[in-house]
Coordinates of N, CA and C and ligand atoms in Angstrom, one line a residue:
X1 N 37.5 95.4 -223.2 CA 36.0 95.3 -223.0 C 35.4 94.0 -223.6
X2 N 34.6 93.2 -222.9 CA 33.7 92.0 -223.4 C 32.6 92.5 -224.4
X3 N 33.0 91.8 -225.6 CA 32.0 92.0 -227.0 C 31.1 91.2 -227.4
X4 N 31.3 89.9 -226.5 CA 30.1 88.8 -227.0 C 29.4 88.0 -225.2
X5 N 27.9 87.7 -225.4 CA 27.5 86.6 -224.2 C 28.9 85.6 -223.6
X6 N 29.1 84.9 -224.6 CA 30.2 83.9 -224.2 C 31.4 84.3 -223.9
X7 N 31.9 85.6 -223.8 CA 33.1 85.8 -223.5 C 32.8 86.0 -222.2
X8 N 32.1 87.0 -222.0 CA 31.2 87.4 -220.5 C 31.3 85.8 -219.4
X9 N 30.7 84.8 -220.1 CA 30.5 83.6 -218.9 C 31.5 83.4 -219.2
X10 N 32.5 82.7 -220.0 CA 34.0 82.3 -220.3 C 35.1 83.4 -218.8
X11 N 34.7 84.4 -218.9 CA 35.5 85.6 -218.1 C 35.1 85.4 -216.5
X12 N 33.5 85.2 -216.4 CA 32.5 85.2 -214.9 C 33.0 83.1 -214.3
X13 N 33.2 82.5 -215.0 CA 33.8 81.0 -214.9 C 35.0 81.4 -213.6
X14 N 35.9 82.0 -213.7 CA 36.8 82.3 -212.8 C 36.7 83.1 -211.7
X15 N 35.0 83.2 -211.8 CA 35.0 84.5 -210.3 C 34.5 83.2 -209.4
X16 N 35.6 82.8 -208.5 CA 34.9 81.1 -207.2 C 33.8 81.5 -206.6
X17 N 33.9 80.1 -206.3 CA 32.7 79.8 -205.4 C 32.7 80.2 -203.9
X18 N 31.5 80.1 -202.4 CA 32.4 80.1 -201.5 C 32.7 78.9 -200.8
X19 N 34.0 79.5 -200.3 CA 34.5 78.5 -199.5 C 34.1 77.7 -198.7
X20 N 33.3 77.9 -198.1 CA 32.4 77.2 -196.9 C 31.1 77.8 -196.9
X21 N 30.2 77.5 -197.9 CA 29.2 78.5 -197.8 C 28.4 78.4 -196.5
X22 N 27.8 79.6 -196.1 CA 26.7 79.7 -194.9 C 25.2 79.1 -195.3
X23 N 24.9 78.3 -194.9 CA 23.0 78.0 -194.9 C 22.3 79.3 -194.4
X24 N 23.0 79.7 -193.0 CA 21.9 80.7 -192.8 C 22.1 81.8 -193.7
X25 N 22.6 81.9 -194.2 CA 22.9 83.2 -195.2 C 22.6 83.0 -197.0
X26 N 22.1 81.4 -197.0 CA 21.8 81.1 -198.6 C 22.8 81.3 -199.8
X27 N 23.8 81.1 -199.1 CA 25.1 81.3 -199.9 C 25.2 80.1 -201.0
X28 N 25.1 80.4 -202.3 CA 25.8 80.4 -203.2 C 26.2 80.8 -204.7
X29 N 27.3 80.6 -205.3 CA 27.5 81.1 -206.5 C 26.2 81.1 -207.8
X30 N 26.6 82.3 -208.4 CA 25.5 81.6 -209.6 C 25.9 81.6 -210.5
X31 N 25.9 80.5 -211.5 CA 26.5 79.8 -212.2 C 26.8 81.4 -213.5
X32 N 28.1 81.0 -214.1 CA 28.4 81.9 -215.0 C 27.5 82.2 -216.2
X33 N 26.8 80.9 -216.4 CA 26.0 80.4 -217.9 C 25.2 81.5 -217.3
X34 N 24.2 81.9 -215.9 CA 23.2 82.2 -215.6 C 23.2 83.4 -215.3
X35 N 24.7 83.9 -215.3 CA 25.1 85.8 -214.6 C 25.0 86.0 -216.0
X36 N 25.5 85.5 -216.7 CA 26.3 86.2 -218.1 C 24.9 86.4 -218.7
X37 N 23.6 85.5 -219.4 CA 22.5 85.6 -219.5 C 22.0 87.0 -218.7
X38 N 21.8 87.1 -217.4 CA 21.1 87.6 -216.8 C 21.4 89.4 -217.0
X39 N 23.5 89.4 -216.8 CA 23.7 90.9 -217.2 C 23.5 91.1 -219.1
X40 N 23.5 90.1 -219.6 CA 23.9 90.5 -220.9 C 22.3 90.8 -221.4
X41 N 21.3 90.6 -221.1 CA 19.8 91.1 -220.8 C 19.7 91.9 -220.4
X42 N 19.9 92.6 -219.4 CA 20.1 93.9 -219.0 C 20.3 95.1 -219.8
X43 N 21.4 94.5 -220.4 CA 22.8 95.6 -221.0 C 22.0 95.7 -222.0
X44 N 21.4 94.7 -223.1 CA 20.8 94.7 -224.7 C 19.9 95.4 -224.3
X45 N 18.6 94.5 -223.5 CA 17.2 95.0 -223.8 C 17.0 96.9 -222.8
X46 N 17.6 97.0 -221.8 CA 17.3 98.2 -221.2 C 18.7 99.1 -220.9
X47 N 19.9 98.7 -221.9 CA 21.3 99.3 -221.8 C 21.1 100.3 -219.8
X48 N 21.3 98.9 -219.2 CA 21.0 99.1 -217.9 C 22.7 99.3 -217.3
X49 N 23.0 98.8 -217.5 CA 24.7 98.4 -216.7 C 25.8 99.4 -217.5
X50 N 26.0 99.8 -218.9 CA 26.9 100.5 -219.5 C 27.1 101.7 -218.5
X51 N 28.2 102.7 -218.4 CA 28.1 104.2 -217.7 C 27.0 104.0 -216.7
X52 N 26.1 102.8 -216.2 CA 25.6 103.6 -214.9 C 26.6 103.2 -213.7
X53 N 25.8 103.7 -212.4 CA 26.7 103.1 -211.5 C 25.2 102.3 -210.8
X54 N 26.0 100.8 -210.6 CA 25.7 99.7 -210.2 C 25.8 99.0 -208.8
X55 N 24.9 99.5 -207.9 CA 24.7 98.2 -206.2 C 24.3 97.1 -206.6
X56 N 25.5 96.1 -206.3 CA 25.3 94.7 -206.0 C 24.7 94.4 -204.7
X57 N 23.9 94.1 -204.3 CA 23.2 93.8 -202.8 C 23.4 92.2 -202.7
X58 N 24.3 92.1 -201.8 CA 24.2 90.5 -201.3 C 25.3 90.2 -202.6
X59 N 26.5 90.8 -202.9 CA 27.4 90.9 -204.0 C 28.3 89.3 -203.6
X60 N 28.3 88.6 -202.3 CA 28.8 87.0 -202.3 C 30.6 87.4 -203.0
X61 N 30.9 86.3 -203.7 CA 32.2 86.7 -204.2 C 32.1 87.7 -205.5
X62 N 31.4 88.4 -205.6 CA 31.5 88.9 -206.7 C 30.7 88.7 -208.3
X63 N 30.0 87.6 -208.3 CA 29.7 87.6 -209.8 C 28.9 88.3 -210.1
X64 N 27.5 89.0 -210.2 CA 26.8 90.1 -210.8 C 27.6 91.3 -210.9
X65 N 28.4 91.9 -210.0 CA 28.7 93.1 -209.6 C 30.2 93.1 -210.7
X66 N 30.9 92.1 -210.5 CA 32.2 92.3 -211.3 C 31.8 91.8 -213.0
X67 N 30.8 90.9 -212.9 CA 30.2 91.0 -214.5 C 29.6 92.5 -215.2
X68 N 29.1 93.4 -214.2 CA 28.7 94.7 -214.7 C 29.8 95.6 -215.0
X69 N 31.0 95.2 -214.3 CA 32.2 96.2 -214.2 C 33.1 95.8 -215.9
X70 N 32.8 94.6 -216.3 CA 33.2 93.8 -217.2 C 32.2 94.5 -218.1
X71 N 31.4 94.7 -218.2 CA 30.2 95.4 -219.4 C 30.3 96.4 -219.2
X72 N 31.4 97.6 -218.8 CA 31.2 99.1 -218.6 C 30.6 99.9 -217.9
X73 N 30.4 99.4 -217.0 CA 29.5 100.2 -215.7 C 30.4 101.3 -215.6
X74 N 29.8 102.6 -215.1 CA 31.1 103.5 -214.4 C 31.3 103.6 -213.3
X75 N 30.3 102.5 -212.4 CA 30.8 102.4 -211.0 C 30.0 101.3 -210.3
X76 N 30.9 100.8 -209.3 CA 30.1 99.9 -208.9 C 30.3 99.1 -207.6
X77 N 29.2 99.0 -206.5 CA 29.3 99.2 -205.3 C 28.7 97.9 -205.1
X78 N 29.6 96.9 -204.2 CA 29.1 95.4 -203.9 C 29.0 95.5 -202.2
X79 N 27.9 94.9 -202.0 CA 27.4 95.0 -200.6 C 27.0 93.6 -200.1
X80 N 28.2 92.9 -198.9 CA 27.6 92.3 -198.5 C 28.0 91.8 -196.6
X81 N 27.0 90.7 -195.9 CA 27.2 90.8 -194.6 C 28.6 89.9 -194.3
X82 N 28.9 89.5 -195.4 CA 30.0 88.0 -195.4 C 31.4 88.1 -195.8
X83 N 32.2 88.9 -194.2 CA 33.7 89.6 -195.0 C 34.3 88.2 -195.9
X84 N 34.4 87.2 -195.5 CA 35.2 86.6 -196.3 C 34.6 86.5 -197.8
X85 N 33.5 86.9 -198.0 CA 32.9 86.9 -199.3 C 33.4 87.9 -200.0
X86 N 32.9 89.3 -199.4 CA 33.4 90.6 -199.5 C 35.4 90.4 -200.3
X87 N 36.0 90.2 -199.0 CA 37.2 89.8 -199.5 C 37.7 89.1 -201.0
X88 N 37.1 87.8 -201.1 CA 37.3 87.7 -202.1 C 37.1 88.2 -203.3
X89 N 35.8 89.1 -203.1 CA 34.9 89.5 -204.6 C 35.8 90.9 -204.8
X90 N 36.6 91.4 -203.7 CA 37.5 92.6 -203.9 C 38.9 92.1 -204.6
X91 N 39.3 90.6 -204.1 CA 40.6 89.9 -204.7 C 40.4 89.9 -206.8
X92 N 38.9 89.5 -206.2 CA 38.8 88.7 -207.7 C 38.8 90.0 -208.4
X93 N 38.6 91.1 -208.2 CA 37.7 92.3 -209.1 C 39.4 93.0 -209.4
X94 N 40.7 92.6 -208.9 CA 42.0 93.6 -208.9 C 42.3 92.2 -209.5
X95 N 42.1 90.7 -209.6 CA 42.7 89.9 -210.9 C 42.2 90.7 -212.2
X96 N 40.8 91.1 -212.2 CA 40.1 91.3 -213.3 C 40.4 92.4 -213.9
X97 N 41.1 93.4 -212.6 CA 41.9 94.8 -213.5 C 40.7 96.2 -213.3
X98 N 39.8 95.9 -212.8 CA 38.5 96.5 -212.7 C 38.3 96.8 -210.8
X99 N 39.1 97.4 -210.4 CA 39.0 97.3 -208.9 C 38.8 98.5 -208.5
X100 N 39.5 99.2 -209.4 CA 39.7 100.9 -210.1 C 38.3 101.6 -209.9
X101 N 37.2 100.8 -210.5 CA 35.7 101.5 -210.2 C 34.8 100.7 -209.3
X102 N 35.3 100.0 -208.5 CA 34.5 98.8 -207.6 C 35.0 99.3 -206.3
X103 N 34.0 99.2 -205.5 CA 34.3 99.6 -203.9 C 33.0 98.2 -203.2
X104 N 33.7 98.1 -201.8 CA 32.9 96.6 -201.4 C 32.3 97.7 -199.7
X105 N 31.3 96.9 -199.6 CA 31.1 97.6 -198.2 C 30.6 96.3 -197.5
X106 N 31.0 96.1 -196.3 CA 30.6 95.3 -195.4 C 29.5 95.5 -194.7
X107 N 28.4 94.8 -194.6 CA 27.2 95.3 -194.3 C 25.6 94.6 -194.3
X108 N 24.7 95.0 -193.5 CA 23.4 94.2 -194.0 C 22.6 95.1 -194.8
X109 N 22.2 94.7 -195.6 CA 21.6 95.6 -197.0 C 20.5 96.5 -196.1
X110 N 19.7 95.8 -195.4 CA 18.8 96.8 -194.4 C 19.5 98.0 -194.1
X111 N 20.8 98.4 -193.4 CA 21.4 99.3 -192.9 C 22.3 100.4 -194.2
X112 N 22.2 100.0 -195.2 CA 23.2 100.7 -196.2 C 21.8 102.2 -196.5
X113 N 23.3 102.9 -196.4 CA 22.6 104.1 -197.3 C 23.0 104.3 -198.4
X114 N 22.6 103.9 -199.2 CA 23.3 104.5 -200.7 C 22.2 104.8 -201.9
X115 N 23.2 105.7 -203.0 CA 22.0 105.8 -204.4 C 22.8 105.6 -205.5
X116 N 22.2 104.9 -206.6 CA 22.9 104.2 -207.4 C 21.7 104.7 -208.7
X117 N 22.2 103.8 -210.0 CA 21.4 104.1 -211.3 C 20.5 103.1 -211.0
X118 N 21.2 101.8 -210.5 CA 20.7 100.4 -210.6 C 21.1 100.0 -209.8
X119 N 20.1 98.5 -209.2 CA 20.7 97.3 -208.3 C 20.1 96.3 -208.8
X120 N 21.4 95.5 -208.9 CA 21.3 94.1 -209.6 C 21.6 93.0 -208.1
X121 N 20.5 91.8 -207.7 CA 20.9 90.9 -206.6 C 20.4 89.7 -207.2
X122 N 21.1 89.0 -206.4 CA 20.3 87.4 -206.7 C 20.7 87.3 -204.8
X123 N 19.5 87.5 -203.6 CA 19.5 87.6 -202.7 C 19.0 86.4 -202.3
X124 N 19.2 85.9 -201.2 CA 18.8 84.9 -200.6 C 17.0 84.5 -200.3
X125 N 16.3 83.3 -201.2 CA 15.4 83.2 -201.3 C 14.2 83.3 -200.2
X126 N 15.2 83.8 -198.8 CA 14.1 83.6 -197.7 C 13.5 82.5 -197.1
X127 N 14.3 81.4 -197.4 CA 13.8 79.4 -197.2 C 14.8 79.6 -195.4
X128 N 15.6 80.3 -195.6 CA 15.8 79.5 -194.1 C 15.6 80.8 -193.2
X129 N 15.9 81.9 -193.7 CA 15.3 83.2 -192.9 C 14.0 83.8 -193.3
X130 N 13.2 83.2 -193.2 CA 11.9 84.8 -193.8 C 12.0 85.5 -193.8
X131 N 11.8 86.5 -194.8 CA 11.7 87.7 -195.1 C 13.0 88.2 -195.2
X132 N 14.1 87.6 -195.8 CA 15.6 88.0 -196.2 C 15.0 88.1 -197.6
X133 N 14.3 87.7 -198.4 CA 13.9 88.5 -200.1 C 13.3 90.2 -199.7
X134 N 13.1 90.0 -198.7 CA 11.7 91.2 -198.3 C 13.0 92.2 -198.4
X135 N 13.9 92.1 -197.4 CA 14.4 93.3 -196.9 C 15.3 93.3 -198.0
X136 N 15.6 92.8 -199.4 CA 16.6 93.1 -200.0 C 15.3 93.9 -201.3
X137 N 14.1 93.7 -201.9 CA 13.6 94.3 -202.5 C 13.1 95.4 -201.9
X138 N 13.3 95.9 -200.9 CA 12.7 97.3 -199.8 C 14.2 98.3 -200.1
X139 N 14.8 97.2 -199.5 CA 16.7 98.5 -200.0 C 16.9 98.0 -201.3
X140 N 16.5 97.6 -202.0 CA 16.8 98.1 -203.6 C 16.0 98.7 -203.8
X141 N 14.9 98.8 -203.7 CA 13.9 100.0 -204.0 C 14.3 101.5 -203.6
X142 N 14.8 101.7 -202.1 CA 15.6 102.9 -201.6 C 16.4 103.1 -202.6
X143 N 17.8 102.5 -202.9 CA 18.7 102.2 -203.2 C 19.4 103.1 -204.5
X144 N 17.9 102.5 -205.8 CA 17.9 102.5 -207.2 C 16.3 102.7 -207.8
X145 N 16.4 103.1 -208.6 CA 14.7 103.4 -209.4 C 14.3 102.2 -210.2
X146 N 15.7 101.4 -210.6 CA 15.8 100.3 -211.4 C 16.0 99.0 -210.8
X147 N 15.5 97.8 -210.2 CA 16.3 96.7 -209.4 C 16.2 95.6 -210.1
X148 N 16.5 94.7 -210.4 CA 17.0 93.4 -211.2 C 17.0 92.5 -210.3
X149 N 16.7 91.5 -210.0 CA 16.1 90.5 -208.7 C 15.9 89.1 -209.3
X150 N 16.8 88.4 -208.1 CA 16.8 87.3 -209.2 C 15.5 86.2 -207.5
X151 N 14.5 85.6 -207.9 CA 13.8 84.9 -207.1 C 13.4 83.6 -207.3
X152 N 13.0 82.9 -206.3 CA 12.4 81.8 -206.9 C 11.6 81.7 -207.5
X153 N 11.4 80.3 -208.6 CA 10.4 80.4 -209.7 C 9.2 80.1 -208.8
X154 N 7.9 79.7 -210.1 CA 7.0 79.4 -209.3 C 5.8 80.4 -209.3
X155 N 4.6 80.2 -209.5 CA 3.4 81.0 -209.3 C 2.8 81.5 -208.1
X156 N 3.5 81.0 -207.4 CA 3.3 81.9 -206.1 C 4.2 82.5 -205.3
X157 N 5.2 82.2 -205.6 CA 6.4 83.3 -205.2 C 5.9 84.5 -205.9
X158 N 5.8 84.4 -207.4 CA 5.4 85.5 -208.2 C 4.3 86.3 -208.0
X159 N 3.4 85.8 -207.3 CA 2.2 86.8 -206.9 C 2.6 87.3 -205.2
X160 N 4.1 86.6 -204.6 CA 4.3 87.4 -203.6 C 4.7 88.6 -204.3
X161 N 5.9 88.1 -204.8 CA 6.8 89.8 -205.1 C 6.0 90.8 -205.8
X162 N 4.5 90.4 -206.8 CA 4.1 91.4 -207.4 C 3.3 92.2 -206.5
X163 N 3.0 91.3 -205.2 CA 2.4 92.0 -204.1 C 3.1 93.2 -203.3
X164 N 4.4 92.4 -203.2 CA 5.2 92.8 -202.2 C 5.2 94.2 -202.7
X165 N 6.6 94.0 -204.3 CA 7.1 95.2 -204.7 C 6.1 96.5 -204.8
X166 N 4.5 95.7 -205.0 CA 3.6 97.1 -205.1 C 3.5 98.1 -204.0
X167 N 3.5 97.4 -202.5 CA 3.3 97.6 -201.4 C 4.7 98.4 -200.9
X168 N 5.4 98.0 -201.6 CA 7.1 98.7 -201.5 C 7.3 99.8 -201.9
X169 N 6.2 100.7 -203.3 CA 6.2 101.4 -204.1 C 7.2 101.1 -205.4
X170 N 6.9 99.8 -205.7 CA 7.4 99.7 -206.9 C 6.6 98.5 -207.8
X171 N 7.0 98.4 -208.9 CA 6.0 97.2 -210.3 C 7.1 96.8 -210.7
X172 N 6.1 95.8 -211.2 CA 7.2 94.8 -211.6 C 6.8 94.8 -212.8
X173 N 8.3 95.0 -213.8 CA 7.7 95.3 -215.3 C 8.1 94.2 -216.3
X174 N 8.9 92.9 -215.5 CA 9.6 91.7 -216.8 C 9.7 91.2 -215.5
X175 N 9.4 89.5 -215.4 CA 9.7 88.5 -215.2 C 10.6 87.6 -216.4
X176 N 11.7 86.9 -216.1 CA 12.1 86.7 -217.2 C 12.9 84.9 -216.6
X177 N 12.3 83.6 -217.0 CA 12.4 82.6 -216.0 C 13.9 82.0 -216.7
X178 N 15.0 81.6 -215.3 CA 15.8 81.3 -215.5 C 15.8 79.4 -214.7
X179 N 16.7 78.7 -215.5 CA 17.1 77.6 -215.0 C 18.2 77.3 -214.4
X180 N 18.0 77.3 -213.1 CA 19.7 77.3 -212.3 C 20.1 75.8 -211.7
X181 N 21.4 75.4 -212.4 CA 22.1 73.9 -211.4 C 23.2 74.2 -211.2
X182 N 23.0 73.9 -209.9 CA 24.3 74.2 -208.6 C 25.2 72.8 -208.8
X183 N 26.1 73.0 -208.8 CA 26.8 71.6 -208.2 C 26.5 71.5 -206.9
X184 N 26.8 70.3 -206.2 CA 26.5 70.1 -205.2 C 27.3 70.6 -204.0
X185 N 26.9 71.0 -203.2 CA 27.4 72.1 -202.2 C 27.2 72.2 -200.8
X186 N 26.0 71.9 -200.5 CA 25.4 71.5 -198.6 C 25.6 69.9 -198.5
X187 N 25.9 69.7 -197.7 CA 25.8 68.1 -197.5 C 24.7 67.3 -197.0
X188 N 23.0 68.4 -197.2 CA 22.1 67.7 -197.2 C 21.8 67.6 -198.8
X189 N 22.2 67.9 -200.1 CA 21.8 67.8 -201.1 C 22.4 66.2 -201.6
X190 N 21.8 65.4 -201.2 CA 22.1 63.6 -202.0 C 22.5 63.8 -203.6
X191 N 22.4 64.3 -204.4 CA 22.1 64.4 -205.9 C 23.7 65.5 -206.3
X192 N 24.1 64.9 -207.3 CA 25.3 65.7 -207.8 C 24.9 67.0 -207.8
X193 N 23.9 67.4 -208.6 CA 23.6 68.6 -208.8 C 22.3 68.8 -208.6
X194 N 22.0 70.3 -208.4 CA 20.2 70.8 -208.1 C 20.1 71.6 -209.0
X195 N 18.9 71.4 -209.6 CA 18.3 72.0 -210.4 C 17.1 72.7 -210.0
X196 N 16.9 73.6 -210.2 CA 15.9 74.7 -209.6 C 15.2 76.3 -210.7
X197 N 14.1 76.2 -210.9 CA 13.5 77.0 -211.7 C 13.9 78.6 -210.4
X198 N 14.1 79.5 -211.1 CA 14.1 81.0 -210.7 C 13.6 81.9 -211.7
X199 N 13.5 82.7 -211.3 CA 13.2 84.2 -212.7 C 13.7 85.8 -212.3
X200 N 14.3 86.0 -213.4 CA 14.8 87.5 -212.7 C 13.5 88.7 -213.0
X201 N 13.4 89.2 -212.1 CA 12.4 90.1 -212.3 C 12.7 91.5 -212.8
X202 N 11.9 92.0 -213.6 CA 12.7 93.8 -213.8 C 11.5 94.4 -212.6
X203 N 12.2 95.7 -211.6 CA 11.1 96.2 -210.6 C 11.8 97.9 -211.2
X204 N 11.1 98.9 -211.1 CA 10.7 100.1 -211.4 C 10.2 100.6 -210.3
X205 N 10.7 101.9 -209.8 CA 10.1 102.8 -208.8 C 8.9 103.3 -209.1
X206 N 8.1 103.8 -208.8 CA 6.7 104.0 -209.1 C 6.6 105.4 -208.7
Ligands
SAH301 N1 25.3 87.6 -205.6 C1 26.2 86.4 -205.4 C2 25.8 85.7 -204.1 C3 24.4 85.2 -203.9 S1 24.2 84.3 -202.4 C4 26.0 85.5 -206.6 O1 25.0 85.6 -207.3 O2 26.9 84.7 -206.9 C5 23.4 85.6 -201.4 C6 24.4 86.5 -200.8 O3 23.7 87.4 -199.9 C7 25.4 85.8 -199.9 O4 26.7 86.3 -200.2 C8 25.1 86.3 -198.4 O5 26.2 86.5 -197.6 C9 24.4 87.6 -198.7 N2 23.5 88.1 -197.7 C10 22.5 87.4 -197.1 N3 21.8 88.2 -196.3 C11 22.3 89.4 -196.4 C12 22.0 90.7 -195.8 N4 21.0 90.8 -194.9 N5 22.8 91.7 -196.1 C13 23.8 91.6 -197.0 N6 24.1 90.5 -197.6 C14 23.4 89.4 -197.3

């Protein structure tokens, strides 16, 4: 079992990147410094992730989903449209020894039926598809009573989602602003790395 923040990112460091990420699909990793933060917040301040069982929505290779499996989840269900993603995040999760309570479903989060304790995503900002944030806080809301949401920063994103989630039948009860840098990864980004403000949101069923 992981007992400190830094073991957590030191452990999440080895879950890859993808291979060829998709644009249309907003693919990419998020950095371990920024999973390990984001579940180890969870776990302290609302002992969210321990014994519950856990939907990863838009689960990519694995890092939210197999970081919760690593903090004691008793179950935990990664969902995404991207088999070769899927694949790996099931590779990485049987290195990790944790495959045992992990199941992957192939899928668009619109179409999943499932119920969980919690859903933890960092889903695609909705910049090249509209409304791909929408349909992943609508099925996390179905989903789970509790959703963790990782979005773009910014004061007007944030008066979308406070709108949105209300209109969804859910509130938003913690914004909590993260700093994310990607290595460089599309071959429209000129700059070694991007840096970009986000915030994970806490959302509650209403
Ligand atoms: N959660 C991972 C990956 C984030 S990238 C991480 O934080 O590292 C966003 C992921 O959402 C990608 O893996 C992409 O394939 C997936 N995705 C995008 N649209 C989707 C949809 N409609 N249904 C399911 N997964 C989707």
């Amino acid at each position: 079992m992981i007992k400190s923040k830094t073991e957590l990112e030191i452990a999440l460091e080895r879950v890859k990147g993808f291979e060829s990420p998709k644009i249309s699909l907003e693919q990419y990793r998020l950095p371990a410094p920024v999973a390990a933060e984001v579940l180890w917040y969870i776990q302290m301040k609302f002992n969210d992730i321990c014994e519950n069982t856990i939907v990863d929505l838009g689960c990519g290779t694995g890092m939210l989903g197999i970081g919760c499996a690593l903090l004691g989840a008793e179950y935990v269900i990664g969902v995404d449209v991207d088999e070769g993603a899927i694949r790996e995040a099931r590779r990485t999760s049987i290195e990790f020894g944790v495959s045992e309570k992990m199941d992957f479903i192939l899928g668009d989060v619109k179409n999943v039926n499932l119920k969980g304790d919690v859903v933890v995503q960092n889903p695609p900002f909705g910049v090249r598809r509209r409304g791909a944030d929408r349909d992943f806080i609508i099925a996390g809301l179905r989903i789970a009573p509790r959703v963790y949401s990782i979005h773009k920063g910014g004061e007007r994103v944030r008066r979308f989602i406070f709108n949105f989630v209300e209109r969804a039948g859910g509130r938003v009860e913690e914004v909590v602003p993260l700093k994310i840098k990607l290595p460089h990864s599309y071959h429209f980004h000129k700059k070694k790395f991007h840096v970009f403000e986000a915030s994970l949101y806490r959302i509650v069923r209403e």
